[in-house]
Structures are given as structure tokens and as C-alpha cells.
Tab-separated table of C-alpha atoms and ligand atoms in Angstrom:
chain	number	residue	atom	x	y	z
A	1	MET	CA	-45.990	-102.173	-39.440
A	2	LEU	CA	-46.182	-98.615	-38.181
A	3	HIS	CA	-47.830	-96.231	-40.635
A	4	HIS	CA	-48.348	-92.532	-41.203
A	5	PRO	CA	-50.269	-90.737	-43.959
A	6	PRO	CA	-48.215	-89.876	-47.080
A	7	GLU	CA	-46.185	-86.671	-46.781
A	8	ASP	CA	-46.760	-85.576	-50.361
A	9	ALA	CA	-50.048	-83.580	-50.451
A	10	ARG	CA	-50.813	-84.658	-54.024
A	11	GLU	CA	-50.478	-88.288	-53.003
A	12	ARG	CA	-52.574	-87.744	-49.868
A	13	ASP	CA	-55.473	-86.083	-51.708
A	14	LYS	CA	-55.577	-88.444	-54.694
A	15	PRO	CA	-59.032	-90.090	-54.709
A	16	LEU	CA	-59.573	-93.791	-55.393
A	17	ALA	CA	-60.084	-94.687	-59.059
A	18	VAL	CA	-63.603	-95.995	-59.626
A	19	ASN	CA	-64.795	-98.077	-62.559
A	20	PRO	CA	-68.273	-96.795	-63.653
A	21	PHE	CA	-69.420	-100.430	-63.532
A	22	PHE	CA	-69.161	-100.334	-59.764
A	23	GLY	CA	-72.402	-98.279	-59.499
A	24	GLU	CA	-75.574	-100.339	-59.138
A	25	ALA	CA	-78.312	-99.659	-61.800
A	26	ASP	CA	-77.241	-96.288	-63.168
A	27	PRO	CA	-73.486	-96.657	-63.749
A	28	LEU	CA	-72.903	-93.421	-61.854
A	29	ASP	CA	-75.441	-93.971	-59.101
A	30	GLY	CA	-73.912	-93.748	-55.692
A	31	MET	CA	-70.491	-93.147	-57.259
A	32	ARG	CA	-70.771	-89.527	-58.353
A	33	GLU	CA	-67.781	-88.631	-56.297
A	34	ALA	CA	-64.655	-90.744	-56.116
A	35	PRO	CA	-64.044	-91.626	-52.463
A	36	PRO	CA	-61.005	-90.036	-50.817
A	37	ARG	CA	-57.999	-92.220	-50.074
A	38	HIS	CA	-56.764	-90.969	-46.727
A	39	ARG	CA	-59.843	-89.316	-45.198
A	40	LEU	CA	-63.047	-90.921	-44.000
A	41	PRO	CA	-65.556	-90.487	-46.878
A	42	ARG	CA	-68.385	-88.092	-46.001
A	43	GLU	CA	-71.220	-90.243	-47.383
A	44	PRO	CA	-71.790	-93.996	-47.244
A	45	MET	CA	-71.613	-96.053	-50.438
A	46	ALA	CA	-73.422	-99.226	-51.456
A	47	PRO	CA	-71.819	-102.514	-50.316
A	48	HIS	CA	-71.109	-103.774	-53.831
A	49	PRO	CA	-68.787	-100.953	-54.967
A	50	ALA	CA	-67.178	-100.829	-51.503
A	51	TYR	CA	-66.460	-104.540	-51.712
A	52	GLN	CA	-65.151	-104.287	-55.273
A	53	LEU	CA	-62.801	-101.406	-54.429
A	54	VAL	CA	-61.247	-103.207	-51.475
A	55	HIS	CA	-61.120	-106.526	-53.298
A	56	ASP	CA	-59.363	-105.028	-56.333
A	57	GLU	CA	-56.804	-103.228	-54.230
A	58	LEU	CA	-55.906	-106.440	-52.378
A	59	MET	CA	-55.360	-108.311	-55.643
A	60	LEU	CA	-51.946	-106.684	-55.691
A	61	ASP	CA	-50.859	-108.421	-52.485
A	62	GLY	CA	-48.444	-111.277	-53.192
A	63	ASN	CA	-49.504	-114.857	-53.779
A	64	ALA	CA	-49.006	-116.343	-50.333
A	65	ARG	CA	-48.368	-119.852	-51.679
A	66	LEU	CA	-45.242	-118.612	-53.469
A	67	ASN	CA	-44.010	-116.906	-50.316
A	68	LEU	CA	-41.147	-119.063	-49.078
A	69	ALA	CA	-40.108	-116.442	-46.524
A	70	THR	CA	-42.850	-116.993	-43.982
A	71	PHE	CA	-43.476	-119.778	-41.487
A	72	VAL	CA	-47.124	-118.798	-41.225
A	73	THR	CA	-49.971	-120.985	-42.504
A	74	THR	CA	-51.341	-119.971	-45.896
A	75	TRP	CA	-53.667	-122.872	-46.590
A	76	MET	CA	-56.388	-124.571	-44.577
A	77	GLU	CA	-59.216	-126.832	-45.595
A	78	PRO	CA	-62.534	-125.215	-46.600
A	79	GLN	CA	-64.168	-126.820	-43.535
A	80	ALA	CA	-61.786	-124.912	-41.285
A	81	GLY	CA	-62.705	-121.724	-43.154
A	82	VAL	CA	-66.413	-122.429	-42.585
A	83	LEU	CA	-65.907	-123.031	-38.863
A	84	MET	CA	-63.874	-119.847	-38.594
A	85	SER	CA	-66.517	-117.765	-40.348
A	86	GLU	CA	-69.141	-119.243	-38.004
A	87	CYS	CA	-67.061	-117.979	-35.091
A	88	LEU	CA	-66.097	-114.534	-36.400
A	89	ASP	CA	-68.370	-112.875	-33.846
A	90	LYS	CA	-67.011	-114.764	-30.837
A	91	ASN	CA	-64.814	-112.923	-28.396
A	92	MET	CA	-62.284	-115.237	-26.758
A	93	ILE	CA	-62.265	-113.232	-23.517
A	94	ASP	CA	-66.001	-113.694	-23.028
A	95	LYS	CA	-65.629	-117.105	-21.515
A	96	ASP	CA	-68.951	-116.907	-19.747
A	97	GLU	CA	-70.892	-116.083	-22.927
A	98	TYR	CA	-69.010	-118.659	-24.988
A	99	PRO	CA	-68.274	-121.488	-22.558
A	100	ARG	CA	-67.857	-124.072	-25.331
A	101	THR	CA	-65.177	-121.993	-27.067
A	102	ALA	CA	-63.426	-121.684	-23.697
A	103	GLU	CA	-63.704	-125.452	-23.277
A	104	LEU	CA	-62.073	-126.036	-26.684
A	105	GLU	CA	-59.212	-123.743	-25.629
A	106	ARG	CA	-58.819	-125.780	-22.446
A	107	ARG	CA	-58.705	-129.031	-24.431
A	108	CYS	CA	-56.032	-127.611	-26.755
A	109	VAL	CA	-53.903	-126.678	-23.718
A	110	ALA	CA	-54.350	-130.190	-22.316
A	111	MET	CA	-53.376	-131.774	-25.647
A	112	LEU	CA	-50.233	-129.638	-25.874
A	113	ALA	CA	-49.305	-130.376	-22.233
A	114	ASP	CA	-49.530	-134.062	-23.059
A	115	LEU	CA	-47.665	-133.690	-26.375
A	116	TRP	CA	-44.853	-131.825	-24.576
A	117	HIS	CA	-44.711	-134.370	-21.736
A	118	ALA	CA	-45.829	-132.234	-18.797
A	119	PRO	CA	-45.102	-134.430	-15.740
A	120	ASP	CA	-48.673	-134.060	-14.556
A	121	ALA	CA	-50.966	-132.665	-17.254
A	122	ARG	CA	-53.500	-131.680	-14.553
A	123	ASP	CA	-50.922	-129.394	-12.986
A	124	ALA	CA	-49.755	-127.721	-16.214
A	125	MET	CA	-51.017	-124.202	-16.912
A	126	GLY	CA	-51.498	-122.655	-20.320
A	127	CYS	CA	-53.432	-120.281	-22.517
A	128	SER	CA	-53.923	-119.273	-26.113
A	129	THR	CA	-52.447	-115.998	-27.332
A	130	THR	CA	-52.437	-114.013	-30.565
A	131	GLY	CA	-49.131	-115.635	-31.551
A	132	SER	CA	-45.744	-116.633	-30.199
A	133	SER	CA	-44.752	-113.022	-29.598
A	134	GLU	CA	-47.480	-112.533	-27.009
A	135	ALA	CA	-46.761	-115.988	-25.590
A	136	CYS	CA	-43.065	-115.037	-25.189
A	137	MET	CA	-44.023	-111.771	-23.451
A	138	LEU	CA	-46.125	-113.755	-20.966
A	139	ALA	CA	-43.433	-116.390	-20.410
A	140	GLY	CA	-40.782	-113.682	-20.010
A	141	MET	CA	-42.932	-111.843	-17.478
A	142	ALA	CA	-43.386	-115.041	-15.472
A	143	LEU	CA	-39.590	-115.533	-15.424
A	144	LYS	CA	-39.025	-111.941	-14.369
A	145	ARG	CA	-41.659	-112.126	-11.620
A	146	ARG	CA	-40.212	-115.369	-10.226
A	147	TRP	CA	-36.818	-113.721	-10.093
A	148	THR	CA	-38.086	-110.478	-8.450
A	149	ARG	CA	-39.918	-112.524	-5.805
A	150	LYS	CA	-36.675	-114.316	-4.932
A	151	ASN	CA	-34.668	-111.074	-4.954
A	152	LYS	CA	-36.995	-108.739	-3.042
A	153	ASP	CA	-34.096	-107.383	-1.036
A	154	ARG	CA	-32.130	-106.345	-4.141
A	155	TYR	CA	-34.839	-105.357	-6.629
A	156	PRO	CA	-35.899	-102.651	-7.195
A	157	GLY	CA	-32.838	-100.738	-6.102
A	158	GLY	CA	-29.620	-101.873	-7.660
A	159	ALA	CA	-29.935	-105.268	-9.270
A	160	ARG	CA	-30.797	-105.288	-12.978
A	161	PRO	CA	-32.433	-108.480	-14.268
A	162	ASN	CA	-31.048	-110.102	-17.414
A	163	LEU	CA	-32.182	-112.782	-19.843
A	164	VAL	CA	-29.666	-114.995	-21.663
A	165	MET	CA	-30.279	-116.066	-25.273
A	166	GLY	CA	-28.561	-116.655	-28.589
A	167	ILE	CA	-28.155	-113.694	-30.925
A	168	ASN	CA	-30.319	-115.670	-33.370
A	169	VAL	CA	-33.491	-115.053	-31.320
A	170	GLN	CA	-36.586	-113.783	-33.047
A	171	VAL	CA	-37.200	-110.059	-32.579
A	172	CYS	CA	-39.936	-110.727	-29.963
A	173	TRP	CA	-37.231	-111.416	-27.353
A	174	GLU	CA	-35.545	-108.102	-28.031
A	175	LYS	CA	-38.965	-106.506	-27.676
A	176	PHE	CA	-39.581	-108.308	-24.401
A	177	CYS	CA	-36.282	-107.108	-22.969
A	178	ASP	CA	-36.845	-103.553	-24.140
A	179	PHE	CA	-40.500	-103.265	-23.077
A	180	TRP	CA	-40.009	-104.936	-19.677
A	181	GLU	CA	-36.594	-103.439	-18.915
A	182	VAL	CA	-34.554	-106.600	-18.795
A	183	GLU	CA	-30.976	-106.682	-20.084
A	184	ALA	CA	-30.684	-108.945	-23.154
A	185	ARG	CA	-27.465	-110.985	-22.910
A	186	GLN	CA	-26.846	-112.525	-26.291
A	187	VAL	CA	-24.452	-115.303	-27.224
A	188	PRO	CA	-22.898	-114.361	-30.586
A	189	MET	CA	-22.469	-116.810	-33.471
A	190	GLU	CA	-19.017	-118.350	-33.794
A	191	GLY	CA	-17.560	-120.023	-36.879
A	192	GLU	CA	-19.964	-122.717	-38.051
A	193	ARG	CA	-22.087	-122.386	-34.909
A	194	TYR	CA	-25.162	-120.362	-35.857
A	195	HIS	CA	-26.986	-120.534	-32.516
A	196	LEU	CA	-26.302	-120.584	-28.802
A	197	SER	CA	-23.874	-123.024	-27.180
A	198	PRO	CA	-24.554	-124.248	-23.629
A	199	GLU	CA	-21.077	-123.201	-22.419
A	200	ALA	CA	-21.305	-119.689	-23.846
A	201	ALA	CA	-24.828	-119.279	-22.419
A	202	VAL	CA	-23.776	-120.351	-18.926
A	203	GLU	CA	-20.858	-117.941	-19.034
A	204	LEU	CA	-23.344	-115.075	-19.328
A	205	CYS	CA	-25.430	-116.235	-16.334
A	206	ASP	CA	-25.221	-114.672	-12.888
A	207	GLU	CA	-27.429	-113.991	-9.855
A	208	ASN	CA	-29.518	-111.538	-11.907
A	209	THR	CA	-30.384	-113.971	-14.707
A	210	ILE	CA	-34.151	-114.527	-14.826
A	211	GLY	CA	-33.837	-117.376	-17.310
A	212	VAL	CA	-32.259	-118.705	-20.485
A	213	VAL	CA	-34.208	-118.893	-23.745
A	214	GLY	CA	-33.553	-121.901	-25.952
A	215	ILE	CA	-34.944	-121.873	-29.474
A	216	LEU	CA	-36.362	-124.969	-31.043
A	217	GLY	CA	-36.049	-123.949	-34.590
A	218	SER	CA	-33.830	-120.922	-35.172
A	219	THR	CA	-35.357	-118.329	-37.455
A	220	PHE	CA	-32.013	-117.843	-39.169
A	221	ASP	CA	-31.386	-121.377	-40.397
A	222	GLY	CA	-34.025	-123.710	-38.930
A	223	SER	CA	-31.565	-125.484	-36.611
A	224	TYR	CA	-32.572	-126.764	-33.157
A	225	GLU	CA	-30.666	-125.357	-30.215
A	226	PRO	CA	-29.279	-128.062	-27.895
A	227	ILE	CA	-31.899	-127.702	-25.143
A	228	ALA	CA	-30.969	-130.867	-23.186
A	229	ASP	CA	-27.271	-129.903	-23.134
A	230	LEU	CA	-28.215	-126.382	-22.107
A	231	CYS	CA	-30.202	-127.775	-19.168
A	232	ALA	CA	-27.308	-130.058	-18.198
A	233	ALA	CA	-24.887	-127.127	-18.290
A	234	LEU	CA	-27.262	-125.147	-16.049
A	235	ASP	CA	-27.516	-128.136	-13.668
A	236	ALA	CA	-23.724	-128.093	-13.315
A	237	PHE	CA	-23.813	-124.311	-12.896
A	238	GLN	CA	-26.346	-124.710	-10.076
A	239	GLU	CA	-24.105	-127.261	-8.365
A	240	ARG	CA	-21.209	-124.806	-8.526
A	241	THR	CA	-23.042	-121.617	-7.601
A	242	GLY	CA	-26.375	-122.539	-6.032
A	243	LEU	CA	-28.171	-120.463	-8.697
A	244	ASP	CA	-31.239	-122.232	-10.111
A	245	ILE	CA	-31.931	-120.722	-13.535
A	246	PRO	CA	-35.058	-121.804	-15.429
A	247	VAL	CA	-35.197	-122.376	-19.191
A	248	HIS	CA	-37.926	-121.204	-21.530
A	249	VAL	CA	-38.148	-123.008	-24.870
A	250	ASP	CA	-39.246	-120.858	-27.794
A	251	GLY	CA	-40.827	-123.583	-29.891
A	252	ALA	CA	-42.643	-121.163	-32.206
A	253	SER	CA	-41.980	-123.553	-35.091
A	254	GLY	CA	-40.262	-126.606	-33.610
A	255	GLY	CA	-42.838	-127.123	-30.853
A	256	MET	CA	-45.083	-128.551	-33.554
A	257	ILE	CA	-42.364	-130.338	-35.552
A	258	ALA	CA	-40.117	-132.150	-33.062
A	259	PRO	CA	-42.888	-134.084	-31.223
A	260	PHE	CA	-43.975	-135.658	-34.519
A	261	LEU	CA	-40.719	-136.089	-36.434
A	262	ASP	CA	-38.023	-136.230	-33.747
A	263	PRO	CA	-39.555	-137.999	-30.741
A	264	ASP	CA	-36.056	-138.876	-29.470
A	265	VAL	CA	-34.898	-135.277	-29.220
A	266	VAL	CA	-35.449	-134.372	-25.565
A	267	TRP	CA	-36.278	-130.676	-25.372
A	268	ASP	CA	-39.603	-130.312	-23.565
A	269	PHE	CA	-41.070	-130.771	-20.054
A	270	ARG	CA	-39.194	-134.094	-19.809
A	271	LEU	CA	-36.349	-131.783	-18.743
A	272	PRO	CA	-37.154	-130.587	-15.218
A	273	ARG	CA	-35.400	-127.267	-15.881
A	274	VAL	CA	-37.804	-126.344	-18.701
A	275	ALA	CA	-40.314	-124.042	-16.997
A	276	SER	CA	-42.345	-122.938	-20.002
A	277	ILE	CA	-42.784	-123.451	-23.748
A	278	ASN	CA	-44.471	-121.440	-26.473
A	279	THR	CA	-45.532	-122.300	-29.982
A	280	SER	CA	-47.289	-120.523	-32.857
A	281	GLY	CA	-50.549	-122.251	-33.694
A	282	HIS	CA	-50.382	-120.355	-36.970
A	283	LYS	CA	-46.998	-121.797	-38.004
A	284	TYR	CA	-46.586	-125.589	-37.965
A	285	GLY	CA	-49.748	-125.739	-35.820
A	286	LEU	CA	-51.349	-125.356	-39.278
A	287	VAL	CA	-53.915	-122.628	-38.445
A	288	TYR	CA	-54.428	-119.260	-40.187
A	289	PRO	CA	-52.692	-116.279	-38.487
A	290	GLY	CA	-53.815	-115.161	-35.065
A	291	VAL	CA	-53.062	-117.973	-32.601
A	292	GLY	CA	-50.204	-118.981	-30.327
A	293	TRP	CA	-49.845	-121.000	-27.134
A	294	ALA	CA	-47.953	-120.559	-23.872
A	295	LEU	CA	-47.619	-123.396	-21.354
A	296	TRP	CA	-46.012	-123.638	-17.919
A	297	ARG	CA	-44.941	-126.982	-16.491
A	298	ASP	CA	-46.817	-126.441	-13.205
A	299	LYS	CA	-48.411	-123.827	-10.998
A	300	ALA	CA	-45.089	-122.920	-9.406
A	301	ALA	CA	-43.711	-121.778	-12.761
A	302	LEU	CA	-46.457	-119.182	-13.225
A	303	PRO	CA	-46.673	-116.692	-10.327
A	304	GLU	CA	-50.274	-116.508	-9.161
A	305	GLU	CA	-50.356	-112.686	-9.000
A	306	LEU	CA	-49.911	-112.354	-12.783
A	307	VAL	CA	-53.265	-114.033	-13.349
A	308	PHE	CA	-56.182	-111.604	-13.278
A	309	ARG	CA	-59.731	-112.492	-12.401
A	310	VAL	CA	-62.389	-110.276	-13.894
A	311	ASN	CA	-66.110	-110.447	-13.231
A	312	TYR	CA	-67.460	-107.799	-15.616
A	313	LEU	CA	-68.626	-110.378	-18.091
A	314	GLY	CA	-70.440	-112.495	-15.523
A	315	GLY	CA	-68.676	-115.443	-13.965
A	316	GLU	CA	-65.175	-115.086	-12.620
A	317	LEU	CA	-62.474	-116.536	-14.786
A	318	PRO	CA	-58.706	-116.309	-14.559
A	319	THR	CA	-56.929	-114.765	-17.539
A	320	PHE	CA	-53.308	-114.217	-18.441
A	321	ALA	CA	-53.032	-112.161	-21.632
A	322	LEU	CA	-51.882	-108.793	-22.910
A	323	ASN	CA	-55.046	-108.037	-24.844
A	324	PHE	CA	-58.552	-108.240	-23.470
A	325	SER	CA	-60.843	-108.876	-26.463
A	326	ARG	CA	-59.602	-111.272	-29.119
A	327	PRO	CA	-61.185	-113.382	-31.866
A	328	GLY	CA	-62.212	-116.914	-30.862
A	329	ALA	CA	-62.181	-118.325	-34.410
A	330	GLN	CA	-58.488	-119.223	-34.472
A	331	VAL	CA	-58.727	-121.246	-31.272
A	332	VAL	CA	-61.699	-123.138	-32.718
A	333	ALA	CA	-59.674	-123.751	-35.892
A	334	GLN	CA	-56.777	-125.076	-33.800
A	335	TYR	CA	-59.061	-127.500	-32.023
A	336	TYR	CA	-60.545	-128.555	-35.361
A	337	THR	CA	-57.068	-129.241	-36.760
A	338	PHE	CA	-56.013	-131.252	-33.680
A	339	LEU	CA	-59.193	-133.308	-33.935
A	340	ARG	CA	-58.987	-133.650	-37.716
A	341	LEU	CA	-55.339	-134.719	-38.005
A	342	GLY	CA	-54.499	-136.382	-34.725
A	343	PHE	CA	-50.890	-137.367	-34.015
A	344	GLU	CA	-50.456	-139.442	-37.157
A	345	GLY	CA	-51.999	-136.768	-39.375
A	346	TYR	CA	-49.640	-134.113	-38.040
A	347	ARG	CA	-46.723	-136.492	-38.441
A	348	ALA	CA	-47.600	-137.101	-42.095
A	349	VAL	CA	-48.036	-133.388	-42.905
A	350	GLN	CA	-44.776	-132.373	-41.202
A	351	GLN	CA	-42.911	-135.320	-42.738
A	352	SER	CA	-43.948	-134.254	-46.219
A	353	SER	CA	-42.692	-130.698	-45.540
A	354	ARG	CA	-39.395	-132.177	-44.353
A	355	ASP	CA	-39.185	-134.408	-47.437
A	356	VAL	CA	-39.738	-131.404	-49.717
A	357	ALA	CA	-37.056	-129.430	-47.868
A	358	ARG	CA	-34.520	-132.277	-48.009
A	359	GLY	CA	-35.223	-132.875	-51.702
A	360	LEU	CA	-34.745	-129.177	-52.476
A	361	ALA	CA	-31.514	-129.048	-50.476
A	362	GLU	CA	-30.084	-132.010	-52.326
A	363	ARG	CA	-30.891	-130.606	-55.749
A	364	ILE	CA	-29.774	-127.054	-54.983
A	365	GLU	CA	-26.486	-128.416	-53.682
A	366	ALA	CA	-26.090	-130.459	-56.885
A	367	MET	CA	-26.204	-127.245	-58.958
A	368	GLY	CA	-22.665	-126.652	-57.701
A	369	ASP	CA	-22.933	-122.928	-56.943
A	370	PHE	CA	-24.284	-123.226	-53.419
A	371	ARG	CA	-23.125	-124.338	-49.983
A	372	MET	CA	-25.853	-125.582	-47.635
A	373	LEU	CA	-25.907	-124.430	-43.998
A	374	THR	CA	-28.985	-126.505	-43.184
A	375	ARG	CA	-30.847	-129.116	-45.230
A	376	GLY	CA	-34.293	-129.402	-43.683
A	377	ASP	CA	-33.164	-132.028	-41.178
A	378	GLU	CA	-34.573	-130.125	-38.193
A	379	LEU	CA	-37.179	-127.499	-39.125
A	380	PRO	CA	-38.229	-128.073	-42.758
A	381	VAL	CA	-36.056	-125.094	-43.649
A	382	LEU	CA	-32.925	-124.766	-45.756
A	383	ALA	CA	-30.420	-121.954	-45.539
A	384	PHE	CA	-27.654	-121.726	-48.111
A	385	THR	CA	-25.053	-119.384	-49.471
A	386	THR	CA	-22.895	-119.201	-52.583
A	387	THR	CA	-19.627	-121.180	-52.698
A	388	PRO	CA	-16.400	-119.135	-52.420
A	389	ASP	CA	-15.659	-119.431	-56.169
A	390	VAL	CA	-18.939	-117.722	-57.088
A	391	THR	CA	-17.952	-114.076	-57.586
A	392	ALA	CA	-20.245	-112.953	-60.433
A	393	TYR	CA	-23.356	-112.775	-58.282
A	394	ASP	CA	-24.445	-113.032	-54.669
A	395	VAL	CA	-27.447	-114.244	-52.674
A	396	PHE	CA	-29.156	-110.855	-52.988
A	397	ASP	CA	-29.062	-111.151	-56.783
A	398	VAL	CA	-30.639	-114.604	-56.559
A	399	SER	CA	-33.401	-113.333	-54.281
A	400	ARG	CA	-34.135	-110.384	-56.588
A	401	ARG	CA	-34.242	-112.497	-59.749
A	402	LEU	CA	-36.498	-115.128	-58.127
A	403	ARG	CA	-38.820	-112.359	-57.027
A	404	GLU	CA	-39.208	-111.338	-60.684
A	405	ARG	CA	-40.704	-114.795	-61.191
A	406	GLY	CA	-43.073	-114.437	-58.239
A	407	TRP	CA	-41.037	-116.373	-55.629
A	408	LEU	CA	-40.312	-114.719	-52.317
A	409	VAL	CA	-37.015	-116.201	-51.111
A	410	PRO	CA	-35.371	-113.812	-48.664
A	411	ALA	CA	-31.643	-113.102	-48.557
A	412	TYR	CA	-30.098	-111.635	-45.422
A	413	THR	CA	-26.880	-111.138	-43.537
A	414	PHE	CA	-26.149	-113.047	-40.322
A	415	PRO	CA	-25.578	-111.195	-37.021
A	416	LYS	CA	-22.471	-110.943	-34.827
A	417	ASN	CA	-19.869	-112.587	-35.294
A	418	ARG	CA	-20.836	-113.795	-38.762
A	419	GLU	CA	-21.740	-110.515	-40.440
A	420	ASP	CA	-19.555	-111.718	-43.299
A	421	LEU	CA	-22.106	-114.418	-44.120
A	422	SER	CA	-25.230	-113.797	-46.237
A	423	VAL	CA	-27.723	-116.539	-46.972
A	424	LEU	CA	-30.923	-117.437	-48.771
A	425	ARG	CA	-33.608	-119.196	-46.766
A	426	ILE	CA	-36.477	-121.385	-47.940
A	427	VAL	CA	-39.222	-122.325	-45.486
A	428	CYS	CA	-41.157	-125.418	-46.569
A	429	ARG	CA	-44.605	-125.665	-45.094
A	430	ASN	CA	-47.918	-127.368	-45.720
A	431	GLY	CA	-49.120	-126.337	-49.194
A	432	PHE	CA	-45.634	-126.039	-50.700
A	433	SER	CA	-45.768	-129.321	-52.576
A	434	SER	CA	-42.978	-131.159	-54.354
A	435	ASP	CA	-44.626	-129.964	-57.604
A	436	LEU	CA	-44.203	-126.331	-56.556
A	437	ALA	CA	-40.651	-127.163	-55.428
A	438	ASP	CA	-39.937	-128.504	-58.942
A	439	LEU	CA	-41.178	-125.234	-60.446
A	440	LEU	CA	-38.932	-123.265	-58.090
A	441	LEU	CA	-35.916	-125.413	-58.977
A	442	GLY	CA	-36.684	-124.998	-62.675
A	443	ASP	CA	-36.763	-121.219	-62.296
A	444	LEU	CA	-33.523	-121.213	-60.314
A	445	GLU	CA	-31.799	-123.364	-62.948
A	446	ASP	CA	-33.042	-121.022	-65.695
A	447	LEU	CA	-31.634	-117.991	-63.901
A	448	LEU	CA	-28.167	-119.381	-63.238
A	449	PRO	CA	-26.578	-118.816	-66.683
A	450	ALA	CA	-27.488	-115.101	-66.652
A	451	LEU	CA	-26.321	-114.760	-63.044
A	452	ARG	CA	-23.016	-116.482	-63.800
A	453	ALA	CA	-22.509	-114.123	-66.763
A	454	GLN	CA	-22.754	-110.980	-64.606
A	455	PRO	CA	-19.523	-108.994	-64.248
A	456	HIS	CA	-20.087	-108.715	-60.479
A	457	PRO	CA	-22.970	-108.733	-57.948
A	458	VAL	CA	-25.443	-106.050	-58.986
A	459	THR	CA	-28.188	-105.761	-56.383
A	460	HIS	CA	-28.037	-102.342	-54.809
A	461	SER	CA	-27.644	-102.380	-51.032
A	462	ARG	CA	-30.886	-100.384	-50.752
A	463	GLU	CA	-32.812	-103.353	-52.133
A	464	ARG	CA	-31.120	-105.793	-49.820
A	465	ALA	CA	-33.339	-105.428	-46.800
A	466	THR	CA	-35.755	-108.318	-47.358
A	467	ALA	CA	-37.818	-109.045	-44.293
A	468	PHE	CA	-37.356	-112.594	-43.043
A	469	HIS	CA	-38.083	-112.406	-39.364
A	470	HIS	CA	-41.458	-114.146	-39.350
B	501	LIG	C1	-42.132	-116.638	-35.555
B	501	LIG	C2	-41.350	-116.709	-34.333
B	501	LIG	C3	-41.694	-115.923	-33.223
B	501	LIG	C4	-42.828	-114.938	-33.267
B	501	LIG	O1	-44.032	-115.611	-33.467
B	501	LIG	P1	-45.390	-114.931	-33.945
B	501	LIG	O2	-46.342	-116.063	-33.795
B	501	LIG	O3	-45.196	-114.491	-35.350
B	501	LIG	O4	-45.680	-113.798	-33.021
B	501	LIG	C5	-40.948	-116.076	-32.075
B	501	LIG	N1	-39.915	-116.934	-32.019
B	501	LIG	C6	-39.554	-117.693	-33.070
B	501	LIG	C7	-38.401	-118.648	-32.930
B	501	LIG	C8	-40.252	-117.609	-34.265
B	501	LIG	O5	-39.897	-118.371	-35.296
């Protein structure tokens, strides 16, 4: 989020409220003056009151376990927490100072290369990032650089590179295109198709296309895009035109679901056209926020000149990243989770999320008021809307009323050409048990009579903008 200090002077100058108990021996000691809110306090204060003030303020943040909007991990084992706190002081970039942390990163890359069927795991390249967004920036840059190398005679000076994707992409791809000056060519939704179709994608391709992004696990409804069909359509396009267009798979969520639950879905490096893949370690990778992964199938897919070698820290190690310094704890936690769960452990965790999602979908559908768009059969996500005969309330009313009971279930409108469609989305992830799902269903059932008795939908459009884009 982008912030600025409050505009109202009274609000800006209001000091923090301090409980006299927060002082140490004398209740007022060290707390004679309430600390300012938006200015750096002049004097230091003792650690206890400082801790208590920050702690109390954060109590008002939501309960992350009831947040069904986010894909991001909200529960890890205490052992993972201990390992992470042991590594809080480790800087990921300092690979010479922390060679073992760097080695664990390397092992994670190797495990993912193997999981995603890199043809020769020794040849695959990859790195950790702060999340999928950074990973997508890196993958997008590699695509753009490969294209500019091939088109030296036309760029710069005339040709404008473009990237083809479905309109359902996560906002990071719009950022990539804007920040790196690439035209975003988006396939709109059509009828019951809520993501890209291979034919529509190929129609947008030309000699200036740096790549096509396929999403394994659409943010809008949790559906998988047809990556294998997309690659086949691009093979045929190459036969017709001679243009060889690489595919990047945004597997932010699905990169850690499909290998375990859908081994027969071919979407990864088994497809020669797939040049690179990203995933969010902090989504279905099951690690607390702050880690993502980017992998390239081989050295040819990642132009050498994008990799920087720095020697200021001693040693000379190649890096490909947007940031320089970065915490090492998340990478350690990812390695711990890989080691702890193994393939079968991941399969069991993801299967139980899928079971919860399917169970919820079935029972919500049985209530009669809702039409399911997805039922947790791909990502453990369900998207649903009201049936046409429901006129007393809409999805925004449902979201608002559930929020009053502590549940965060976002409602949002679909993009072009389905702006007429608004849905609710529930993301099931590790920690959202079938017991919690029962409580949610109970609350939804309780709310329905009052919703059905409304004269018309009541949620003001101002309240409708619930963020869902995680
Ligand atoms: C969440 C998500 C992203 C962004 O990932 P972060 O790890 O939050 O930066 C990108 N693409 C898709 C499909 C996502 O679901």
C-alpha cells in the first residue's frame, strides 16, 4: 500500500493513548509524555511500553485464519517459526557469509526443477525471490531480453514488444508491462470462459510478441488455463509463420498444487515451449510471506547478461534479483517444509484443502441460492454467484454480512467481457479445516433468511471494492 500522513491536522497531531500501567516501577516513569503518532518521538522509551503499544495496536488486525480472501500462508508449525527466528539476521544476498543458507536455496531450486520435470535438472536455472511478483518481473525481463536480442535490427527504433495473456492475470503482469514498457495484449473473457483460450491468444501474437503467459490457477476463479493446448496452438503458429514464441507459466498457486494432485495435467517443463515457471513459496508452498521462486528450463532461456556478479561481499556469485538485501529466513523455512513434508506430505496437505473446497462447494450449491463457477477441482478455490431468481440480495450483501461475523469472503466483478458477472470467492488453504468450513456454512445458512427478506440489494457501491487480488 502507498501511504501519506493524515491530512487533518488534529488527526496528525493526536498522540498515542498510553495506559499508566505501561510505565515500569512508577506508573508514570518513562511515560510522562504520550508519544506522538506521526512524528519520530524525541526521547527513547523503555522496551516494555514500546512493545505493549505496538502489540495492542496490532490486535485490531483481522484474524488471518478467518481470511478466506488470501492465498498466502497463515499457519506454520512452531518448529518453522523457531528456525525462522534463528535466521532473522541472515541476509540472503550475502552468500559468502552464509554459504549454508545459499546451499539450501540451491537445493530448493533443484527440488522444484525436478518436481516440474526440467529435462536436465543440472541445466535448469532458478532463484528465490520475495514472491511471485518479483519472480514474474524476472521471467518477463528474460522474455523481453531474448526478444530484443533476436530483433536487434528493429528494436529500439520502431518495433514495440508485446506480451500476450488472459485478462484474468494477476496485477503483477500489468505492472511488468507498465514498468518495462511492454504492450499488454489481453484475451477477454467470453461467455462461460473465464480465462484465456489458445486460439484467442494465438490471434494476438505477432513478430513483436516476447511470450505468452499461461496461468496455472487463475486468481479470479481458481481454474487452470490449458497450458498444453496453448503450447500446441503456438507450435502450429510457428509452423505457419516461423515465429517461435515461448510460454511462461505463472504457477503462483498451481505450481505447488498440480504436481501433487494432478500429475496427469501436463503444464510444466515437459512441454518444450515452456521457458520458465514461477511459484509463490508463501502460497501453496506453505511458508510465511516473503518467498517466491523463478525457474528457467535451461541456460538458453535466461540471457547471461541479466545475471550480475558482485564481489563486494567477498567471493563472486551470480545473482538475478530486483532487490539486493533480503531476509534469508523464508528460504530456510521453505527448505524445512520440503524436507519435513516430502512429496507425500505435500500431497496430503493439498488434498485436504481440495476436499474442504469440494465439500463447501457441494453444500453451498445445495442451499439453492447460488450457482457455482468453480468447485475446488483445480485450485482449492470456489467461485460462485447468485442464481438468476435471487433478486433480494447480491454477492456484495453476502460478503458484507459474513464480514460482520469475522469472515473475509471477497465479492468482486469480473473484467471484460463479463462485467455483468459478480462473484464470491473462497480460497481454501492449509489451516482452514473442515471444522472451520462447517462454522462458515452455519453462519451463511443463518444469514440467508434475512438476506432473502431484503427488498433489494443494499450494499452501497462505495463498500463494494473488496481487495481480492492476492
Ligand atoms: C498471488 C499471485 C501472484 C503474485 O504473487 P505474490 O507472491 O503475492 O507476489 C501472481 N500471479 C498469480 C496467478 C497469483 O495468484
